[in-house]
Coordinates of C-alpha atoms and ligand atoms in Angstrom, one line a residue:
M1 CA -37.2 18.8 -7.8
K2 CA -39.3 20.9 -5.5
N3 CA -38.1 21.5 -2.0
D4 CA -40.8 19.6 -0.2
Q5 CA -40.2 16.6 -2.5
V6 CA -36.5 16.6 -1.5
K7 CA -37.6 16.8 2.1
E8 CA -40.0 13.9 1.7
Q9 CA -37.2 11.9 0.1
E10 CA -34.9 12.7 3.0
I11 CA -37.5 11.6 5.5
M12 CA -37.9 8.3 3.6
V13 CA -34.2 7.7 3.6
R14 CA -34.0 8.5 7.3
E15 CA -36.8 6.1 8.1
S16 CA -35.2 3.3 6.0
L17 CA -31.9 3.7 7.8
K18 CA -33.1 4.4 11.3
R19 CA -32.9 0.9 12.7
I20 CA -29.4 0.1 11.3
K21 CA -26.6 0.4 13.8
N22 CA -23.6 0.6 11.5
K23 CA -23.2 1.6 7.9
I24 CA -20.1 0.8 5.9
M25 CA -19.6 2.2 2.4
V26 CA -17.0 0.2 0.4
M27 CA -15.3 2.5 -2.0
S28 CA -12.5 2.7 -4.5
G29 CA -10.8 5.4 -6.5
K30 CA -11.2 3.3 -9.7
G31 CA -13.2 0.3 -11.0
G32 CA -12.2 -3.3 -11.1
V33 CA -10.1 -3.4 -7.9
G34 CA -12.5 -5.9 -6.2
K35 CA -14.8 -3.5 -4.4
S36 CA -18.0 -5.6 -4.9
T37 CA -16.2 -8.8 -3.9
M38 CA -14.9 -7.1 -0.7
A39 CA -18.3 -5.7 0.1
V40 CA -20.1 -9.1 -0.4
C41 CA -17.4 -11.0 1.5
L42 CA -17.4 -8.5 4.4
A43 CA -21.2 -8.8 4.6
I44 CA -21.1 -12.6 4.5
D45 CA -18.3 -12.7 7.2
L46 CA -20.2 -10.3 9.5
S47 CA -23.4 -12.3 9.1
R48 CA -21.6 -15.5 9.8
R49 CA -20.5 -14.1 13.2
G50 CA -24.1 -13.6 14.1
Y51 CA -24.5 -9.9 13.2
K52 CA -27.7 -9.1 11.3
T53 CA -26.3 -7.8 8.1
G54 CA -27.6 -6.2 4.9
I55 CA -25.9 -5.6 1.7
L56 CA -27.0 -2.6 -0.4
D57 CA -25.9 -2.5 -4.0
V58 CA -26.2 1.0 -5.3
D59 CA -23.7 0.7 -8.2
I60 CA -26.0 1.8 -11.0
H61 CA -23.4 1.1 -13.6
G62 CA -22.5 -2.4 -12.6
P63 CA -24.7 -3.9 -10.0
N64 CA -22.8 -7.2 -9.4
V65 CA -23.9 -8.1 -5.9
P66 CA -26.9 -10.3 -7.0
R67 CA -24.7 -12.3 -9.4
M68 CA -22.0 -12.9 -6.7
L69 CA -24.6 -14.1 -4.2
G70 CA -26.5 -16.1 -6.8
I71 CA -29.8 -14.3 -6.3
S72 CA -32.2 -13.2 -9.0
G73 CA -35.9 -12.6 -9.6
H74 CA -38.2 -10.0 -8.3
L75 CA -38.3 -8.5 -4.9
N76 CA -41.4 -8.5 -2.8
I77 CA -43.0 -5.2 -1.9
T78 CA -44.8 -4.3 1.4
P79 CA -48.3 -2.9 1.3
G80 CA -46.7 0.5 1.9
Q81 CA -44.7 0.1 -1.3
L82 CA -41.4 -0.6 0.3
I83 CA -38.9 -3.1 -1.1
I84 CA -38.3 -6.2 1.0
P85 CA -34.7 -7.3 0.9
K86 CA -33.9 -10.8 -0.3
T87 CA -33.2 -13.1 2.6
I88 CA -30.0 -15.0 1.9
T89 CA -29.5 -16.6 5.3
R90 CA -31.0 -15.9 8.7
N91 CA -28.6 -13.1 9.2
L92 CA -27.9 -11.8 5.7
S93 CA -30.2 -10.0 3.3
A94 CA -29.5 -8.0 0.1
V95 CA -31.0 -5.4 -2.1
S96 CA -29.6 -4.3 -5.5
I97 CA -30.5 -1.2 -7.5
E98 CA -30.5 -3.7 -10.4
Y99 CA -34.1 -4.4 -9.6
L100 CA -35.0 -0.9 -10.6
L101 CA -33.2 -1.1 -13.9
A102 CA -35.4 -2.3 -16.7
N103 CA -32.8 -4.3 -18.6
K104 CA -30.0 -5.8 -16.6
D105 CA -27.6 -5.9 -19.5
Q106 CA -28.1 -2.4 -20.6
A107 CA -25.6 0.3 -19.6
V108 CA -27.3 3.1 -17.6
I109 CA -27.0 6.6 -19.0
W110 CA -28.7 9.0 -16.6
R111 CA -28.0 12.6 -16.2
G112 CA -26.5 13.7 -12.8
P113 CA -29.6 15.1 -10.9
L114 CA -31.7 12.1 -12.1
K115 CA -29.1 9.7 -10.8
H116 CA -29.1 11.4 -7.3
T117 CA -32.9 11.2 -7.3
A118 CA -32.9 7.6 -8.3
I119 CA -30.3 6.7 -5.7
A120 CA -32.2 8.6 -3.0
Q121 CA -35.5 7.0 -4.0
F122 CA -34.0 3.6 -4.0
I123 CA -32.3 3.9 -0.6
G124 CA -35.4 5.4 0.9
Q125 CA -37.6 2.6 -0.3
V126 CA -36.0 -0.4 1.4
A127 CA -37.6 -2.0 4.5
W128 CA -34.5 -3.3 6.3
G129 CA -35.8 -3.7 9.8
D130 CA -33.2 -4.1 12.5
L131 CA -29.7 -4.5 11.3
D132 CA -26.3 -4.5 13.0
Y133 CA -24.4 -3.7 9.8
L134 CA -25.3 -2.4 6.4
V135 CA -22.5 -2.8 3.8
I136 CA -22.9 -0.6 0.8
D137 CA -21.4 -1.3 -2.5
S138 CA -21.2 2.1 -4.2
P139 CA -20.3 3.1 -7.7
P140 CA -16.5 3.3 -8.2
G141 CA -14.6 6.6 -8.2
T142 CA -15.1 9.8 -6.3
G143 CA -17.7 11.4 -8.6
D144 CA -21.3 12.4 -8.2
E145 CA -22.7 9.0 -7.5
P146 CA -20.6 8.0 -4.4
L147 CA -21.1 11.6 -3.3
S148 CA -24.9 11.1 -3.4
V149 CA -24.5 7.9 -1.3
A150 CA -22.3 9.7 1.2
Q151 CA -24.7 12.6 1.5
L152 CA -27.7 10.4 1.8
I153 CA -26.2 8.1 4.5
P154 CA -24.7 10.6 6.9
D155 CA -23.2 8.2 9.3
A156 CA -21.7 5.8 6.8
K157 CA -18.0 5.0 7.3
G158 CA -15.7 4.3 4.4
V159 CA -13.7 1.2 3.7
I160 CA -11.2 1.9 0.8
V161 CA -10.2 -0.9 -1.5
T162 CA -7.0 -0.7 -3.5
Q163 CA -4.5 -2.8 -5.3
P164 CA -0.8 -2.5 -4.5
Q165 CA 0.5 -0.7 -7.6
E166 CA 1.4 3.0 -7.6
I167 CA -1.5 4.0 -9.9
S168 CA -4.1 2.6 -7.5
L169 CA -2.5 4.3 -4.7
A170 CA -3.0 7.7 -6.3
D171 CA -6.7 6.7 -6.4
V172 CA -6.7 5.9 -2.7
R173 CA -5.4 9.4 -2.0
K174 CA -8.4 10.7 -4.0
C175 CA -10.7 8.5 -1.9
I176 CA -9.2 9.9 1.3
T177 CA -9.7 13.5 0.1
F178 CA -13.3 12.6 -0.9
C179 CA -13.9 11.2 2.7
H180 CA -12.5 14.5 4.2
Q181 CA -14.7 16.6 1.8
V182 CA -17.9 14.8 2.7
E183 CA -16.9 14.4 6.4
M184 CA -17.1 10.6 6.2
E185 CA -14.8 8.7 8.6
P186 CA -12.4 6.5 6.6
I187 CA -12.1 3.4 8.8
G188 CA -9.3 1.8 6.8
I189 CA -7.7 0.5 3.6
I190 CA -7.9 -3.1 2.2
E191 CA -5.2 -4.1 -0.2
N192 CA -6.7 -6.6 -2.6
M193 CA -4.9 -8.9 -5.1
S194 CA -1.8 -8.3 -3.1
G195 CA -0.1 -11.4 -4.5
I196 CA -0.8 -15.0 -5.6
I197 CA 0.2 -18.2 -3.9
C198 CA 1.8 -20.7 -6.2
P199 CA -0.4 -23.9 -6.0
H200 CA 2.7 -26.1 -6.5
C201 CA 5.4 -24.6 -4.3
G202 CA 3.2 -22.5 -1.9
R203 CA 5.4 -19.4 -2.5
K204 CA 3.9 -16.0 -2.8
F205 CA 4.4 -14.0 -6.0
Y206 CA 3.6 -10.4 -6.2
I207 CA 1.5 -9.6 -9.3
F208 CA 1.8 -5.9 -9.0
K209 CA 4.0 -4.7 -6.3
S210 CA 4.2 -5.4 -2.6
G211 CA 3.1 -3.4 0.4
G212 CA 1.6 -0.4 -1.5
G213 CA -1.6 -0.4 0.5
E214 CA 0.2 -0.6 3.8
N215 CA 2.6 2.2 2.8
T216 CA -0.3 4.4 1.8
A217 CA -2.0 3.7 5.1
L218 CA 1.1 4.7 6.9
A219 CA 1.6 7.8 4.9
T220 CA -1.9 9.0 5.3
G221 CA -2.6 7.9 8.8
I222 CA -5.6 5.8 7.8
P223 CA -5.4 2.3 9.4
F224 CA -4.5 -0.7 7.3
L225 CA -7.2 -3.4 7.5
G226 CA -5.2 -6.1 5.8
A227 CA -4.2 -7.6 2.5
L228 CA -5.8 -10.4 0.4
N229 CA -4.1 -12.5 -2.2
F230 CA -5.5 -13.2 -5.6
D231 CA -7.4 -16.5 -5.2
P232 CA -8.5 -18.0 -8.5
A233 CA -11.2 -19.9 -6.7
V234 CA -12.8 -16.5 -5.7
V235 CA -13.2 -15.6 -9.4
D236 CA -15.2 -18.8 -10.0
A237 CA -17.2 -18.5 -6.8
A238 CA -18.1 -14.9 -7.6
D239 CA -19.0 -15.7 -11.2
E240 CA -21.1 -18.6 -10.2
G241 CA -22.9 -17.0 -7.3
R242 CA -21.1 -19.3 -4.7
L243 CA -19.3 -16.8 -2.6
L244 CA -21.4 -17.6 0.4
I245 CA -20.6 -21.3 0.2
Y246 CA -16.9 -20.5 -0.5
M247 CA -16.7 -18.3 2.6
S248 CA -18.1 -21.0 4.8
D249 CA -14.8 -23.1 4.5
G250 CA -12.8 -21.8 7.4
K251 CA -9.7 -23.7 6.2
M252 CA -9.2 -21.6 3.0
P253 CA -6.4 -19.1 3.3
Y254 CA -8.5 -16.4 1.6
N255 CA -11.2 -16.8 4.3
Q256 CA -8.7 -16.8 7.1
D257 CA -7.2 -13.6 5.7
F258 CA -10.6 -12.1 5.3
G259 CA -11.5 -13.0 8.9
K260 CA -8.6 -10.8 10.1
I261 CA -9.9 -7.9 8.0
T262 CA -13.4 -8.4 9.4
D263 CA -11.9 -8.3 13.0
K264 CA -10.2 -5.0 12.2
V265 CA -13.3 -3.5 10.6
I266 CA -15.4 -4.4 13.8
E267 CA -12.6 -2.9 15.9
R268 CA -12.5 0.3 13.9
I269 CA -16.3 0.6 13.9
E270 CA -16.2 0.5 17.7
E271 CA -13.3 3.0 17.9
T272 CA -15.0 5.5 15.7
R273 CA -18.4 5.2 17.3
V274 CA -20.2 8.6 17.7
E275 CA -22.0 8.8 21.0
P276 CA -25.3 10.7 20.9
V277 CA -25.0 14.2 22.3
S278 CA -27.6 14.7 25.1
I279 CA -29.3 18.1 24.9
D280 CA -30.6 17.7 28.4
E281 CA -27.1 17.2 29.7
I282 CA -25.9 20.4 27.9
R283 CA -28.8 22.3 29.4
K284 CA -27.8 21.2 32.9
S285 CA -24.1 22.0 32.5
K286 CA -22.6 25.0 34.3
W287 CA -21.1 26.4 31.1
I288 CA -22.6 26.5 27.6
K289 CA -21.4 28.2 24.5
I290 CA -24.2 28.6 22.0
A291 CA -24.0 29.4 18.3
I292 CA -27.2 30.6 16.5
P293 CA -27.0 30.9 12.7
L294 CA -28.9 34.0 11.5
S295 CA -30.1 35.4 8.3
K296 CA -31.4 39.0 8.3
E297 CA -31.1 38.8 12.1
K298 CA -33.5 35.9 12.3
V299 CA -32.7 32.3 13.2
A300 CA -32.1 30.5 9.9
P301 CA -31.4 27.0 8.4
L302 CA -27.7 26.2 8.6
F303 CA -26.8 26.6 5.0
K304 CA -29.0 29.7 4.5
A305 CA -27.4 31.7 7.3
D306 CA -24.7 34.4 6.8
R307 CA -24.1 35.3 10.4
I308 CA -23.6 33.5 13.7
A309 CA -24.7 35.0 17.0
L310 CA -22.6 33.7 19.9
F311 CA -23.8 33.4 23.5
Q312 CA -22.2 32.1 26.6
V313 CA -24.2 30.8 29.6
K314 CA -22.4 30.5 32.9
D315 CA -24.3 29.3 35.9
G316 CA -27.6 30.3 34.2
D317 CA -26.4 33.9 33.3
I318 CA -26.7 34.7 29.6
N319 CA -24.0 36.7 28.0
Y320 CA -24.0 37.9 24.4
L321 CA -20.5 37.4 23.1
D322 CA -20.3 38.3 19.4
S323 CA -21.9 38.3 16.0
I324 CA -19.7 36.8 13.3
K325 CA -20.3 37.8 9.8
Q326 CA -19.5 35.3 7.1
E327 CA -18.9 35.5 3.4
G328 CA -21.2 32.8 1.9
H329 CA -23.3 30.5 3.9
I330 CA -22.6 28.9 7.2
S331 CA -21.6 25.3 7.1
P332 CA -20.8 22.8 10.0
S333 CA -17.1 23.5 9.5
D334 CA -17.7 27.2 10.3
I335 CA -19.3 26.2 13.6
K336 CA -16.6 23.6 14.4
R337 CA -14.0 26.3 14.0
L338 CA -15.5 28.4 16.8
P339 CA -13.7 27.5 20.0
Q340 CA -15.7 25.6 22.6
V341 CA -19.1 25.9 21.1
N342 CA -21.1 23.0 22.4
L343 CA -24.6 23.8 21.2
V344 CA -26.2 25.1 18.0
I345 CA -29.8 26.4 17.8
V346 CA -31.0 26.4 14.3
K347 CA -34.1 26.7 12.2
D348 CA -33.4 23.6 10.1
I349 CA -30.5 21.3 9.5
K350 CA -29.7 18.4 7.2
D351 CA -29.0 15.0 8.8
K352 CA -25.4 15.0 7.5
A353 CA -24.6 18.4 9.0
K354 CA -26.2 17.4 12.3
Y355 CA -24.1 14.2 12.3
V356 CA -20.9 16.2 11.7
L357 CA -21.7 18.5 14.6
N358 CA -22.5 15.6 16.9
R359 CA -19.3 13.9 15.9
N360 CA -17.5 17.0 17.3
R361 CA -19.6 16.8 20.5
I362 CA -21.8 19.8 19.5
G363 CA -25.5 19.3 20.3
V364 CA -28.1 20.5 17.9
V365 CA -31.5 22.0 18.6
S366 CA -33.5 22.4 15.4
N367 CA -36.9 23.7 14.3
A368 CA -36.3 26.8 16.4
P369 CA -39.2 29.2 16.5
D370 CA -38.9 32.8 15.0
L371 CA -37.7 34.5 18.1
P372 CA -34.8 36.9 18.8
P373 CA -31.6 35.0 19.5
E374 CA -31.4 35.9 23.1
K375 CA -35.0 34.8 23.6
L376 CA -34.1 31.5 22.0
V377 CA -31.3 31.0 24.5
K378 CA -33.8 31.7 27.3
E379 CA -36.4 29.3 25.8
F380 CA -33.7 26.6 25.6
L381 CA -32.6 27.1 29.2
A382 CA -36.3 26.9 30.3
G383 CA -36.5 23.5 28.6
H384 CA -38.9 24.6 25.9
L385 CA -36.5 23.7 23.0
H386 CA -35.3 20.2 22.4
G387 CA -33.0 18.2 20.2
S388 CA -34.4 16.8 16.9
Ligands
ATP401 N1 -8.9 -11.5 -4.0 C1 -9.4 -11.8 -5.2 N2 -9.0 -13.0 -5.7 C2 -9.5 -13.4 -7.0 N3 -10.3 -12.7 -7.7 C3 -10.8 -11.6 -7.2 C4 -10.4 -11.1 -5.9 N4 -11.0 -9.9 -5.7 C5 -11.8 -9.7 -6.8 N5 -11.6 -10.6 -7.7 C6 -12.3 -10.8 -9.0 O1 -11.9 -9.6 -9.8 C7 -13.0 -9.2 -10.6 C8 -13.3 -7.8 -10.3 O2 -13.8 -7.7 -8.9 P1 -15.1 -6.8 -8.5 O3 -16.2 -7.0 -9.5 O4 -15.4 -7.1 -7.1 O5 -14.4 -5.4 -8.7 P2 -15.1 -4.0 -8.6 O6 -14.1 -3.1 -8.0 O7 -16.4 -4.1 -7.8 O8 -15.4 -3.6 -10.1 P3 -16.4 -2.5 -10.7 O9 -15.6 -1.3 -10.6 O10 -16.6 -3.0 -12.1 O11 -17.6 -2.5 -9.8 C9 -14.1 -10.2 -10.4 O12 -14.0 -11.2 -11.3 C10 -13.8 -10.8 -9.0 O13 -14.3 -12.1 -8.9
MG402 MG1 -18.4 -3.6 -8.5

């Protein structure tokens, strides 16, 4: 795909996600652990608490969300050709990639780049409006497709679903590594199908093993969000599209357990909130350390640069510090590693890279004009360059 087409797609995705406060990507190292069920239940529970919530089903191989919510039929389109999500309740709406697939029952075989394009196009075409939460049911595993989702939605945070047995736990570790690689904050682990309650004696039996999810959480330092038992009524409710009705019964142990998980999710979302970095505040501060990525001595887009010019501004005085040469292209991690840098002036930057820098309290000025680095610093101090 041509560069400007990619850019256009990125802009569409940004526009679509702009009015959504929190994005949660539900993920698992392998299939069948209850990822879609957890995603749908979390979205339902959040919406029942009064949060405007959307559920986005981007599992191109098994889009199950519509079936679990009992929705079908075509989606409406705005005059601007955007998809209008299905309204489930006043606070809950849903969109599934299933609507883009010609035949629901046919397995999808797409080659990698095509899949990324399809996912990007799909995410960029939904008119969500204002949402407090968007819960994303992504394809299982840690391959190209979840990677596409993680790259396209830079500020998504990960909820990892697992089962208690050893084999699943190895998959959780893969998920955690994936989160680190794509710089996605893992907000916690849910252990699903932890045990089953005997309907006769009320005792809990462990189907797989006990405590695996919690132990992995402890070992990895990722918070444990809670455990859910296997509830046979959930299988029926999900199959028959009645999860919403099932979740409305507050007396059901499954729903009570899920409520505790939702509490924890909300808590973690707040804890991991990334406050916007104010460029004006940086400009006014007494001390600024600025990194300018360069290619052929000119300011360059982040991933195209091979050198970083470093400046320090103290009480308005500009000091050139260093020029750091790099093997390969400059990434956000290279900037993060430079001690005390709190501003980057760059030609162009992807949303994900900007998010990662902001998460580390580093401000970003992009679309910098073609001026010598020192002149760029002067322009910034004079208030002629702004954040994007
Ligand atoms: N806690 C639970 N109690 C009972 N049944 C459950 C529970 N969690 C999930 N299930 C059932 O297990 C099956 C698999 O769940 P689900 O489809 O959510 O898994 P998944 O990880 O999304 O699978 P896939 O990888 O195919 O997308 C479904 O029939 C679902 O209803
Ligand atoms: Mg699924």
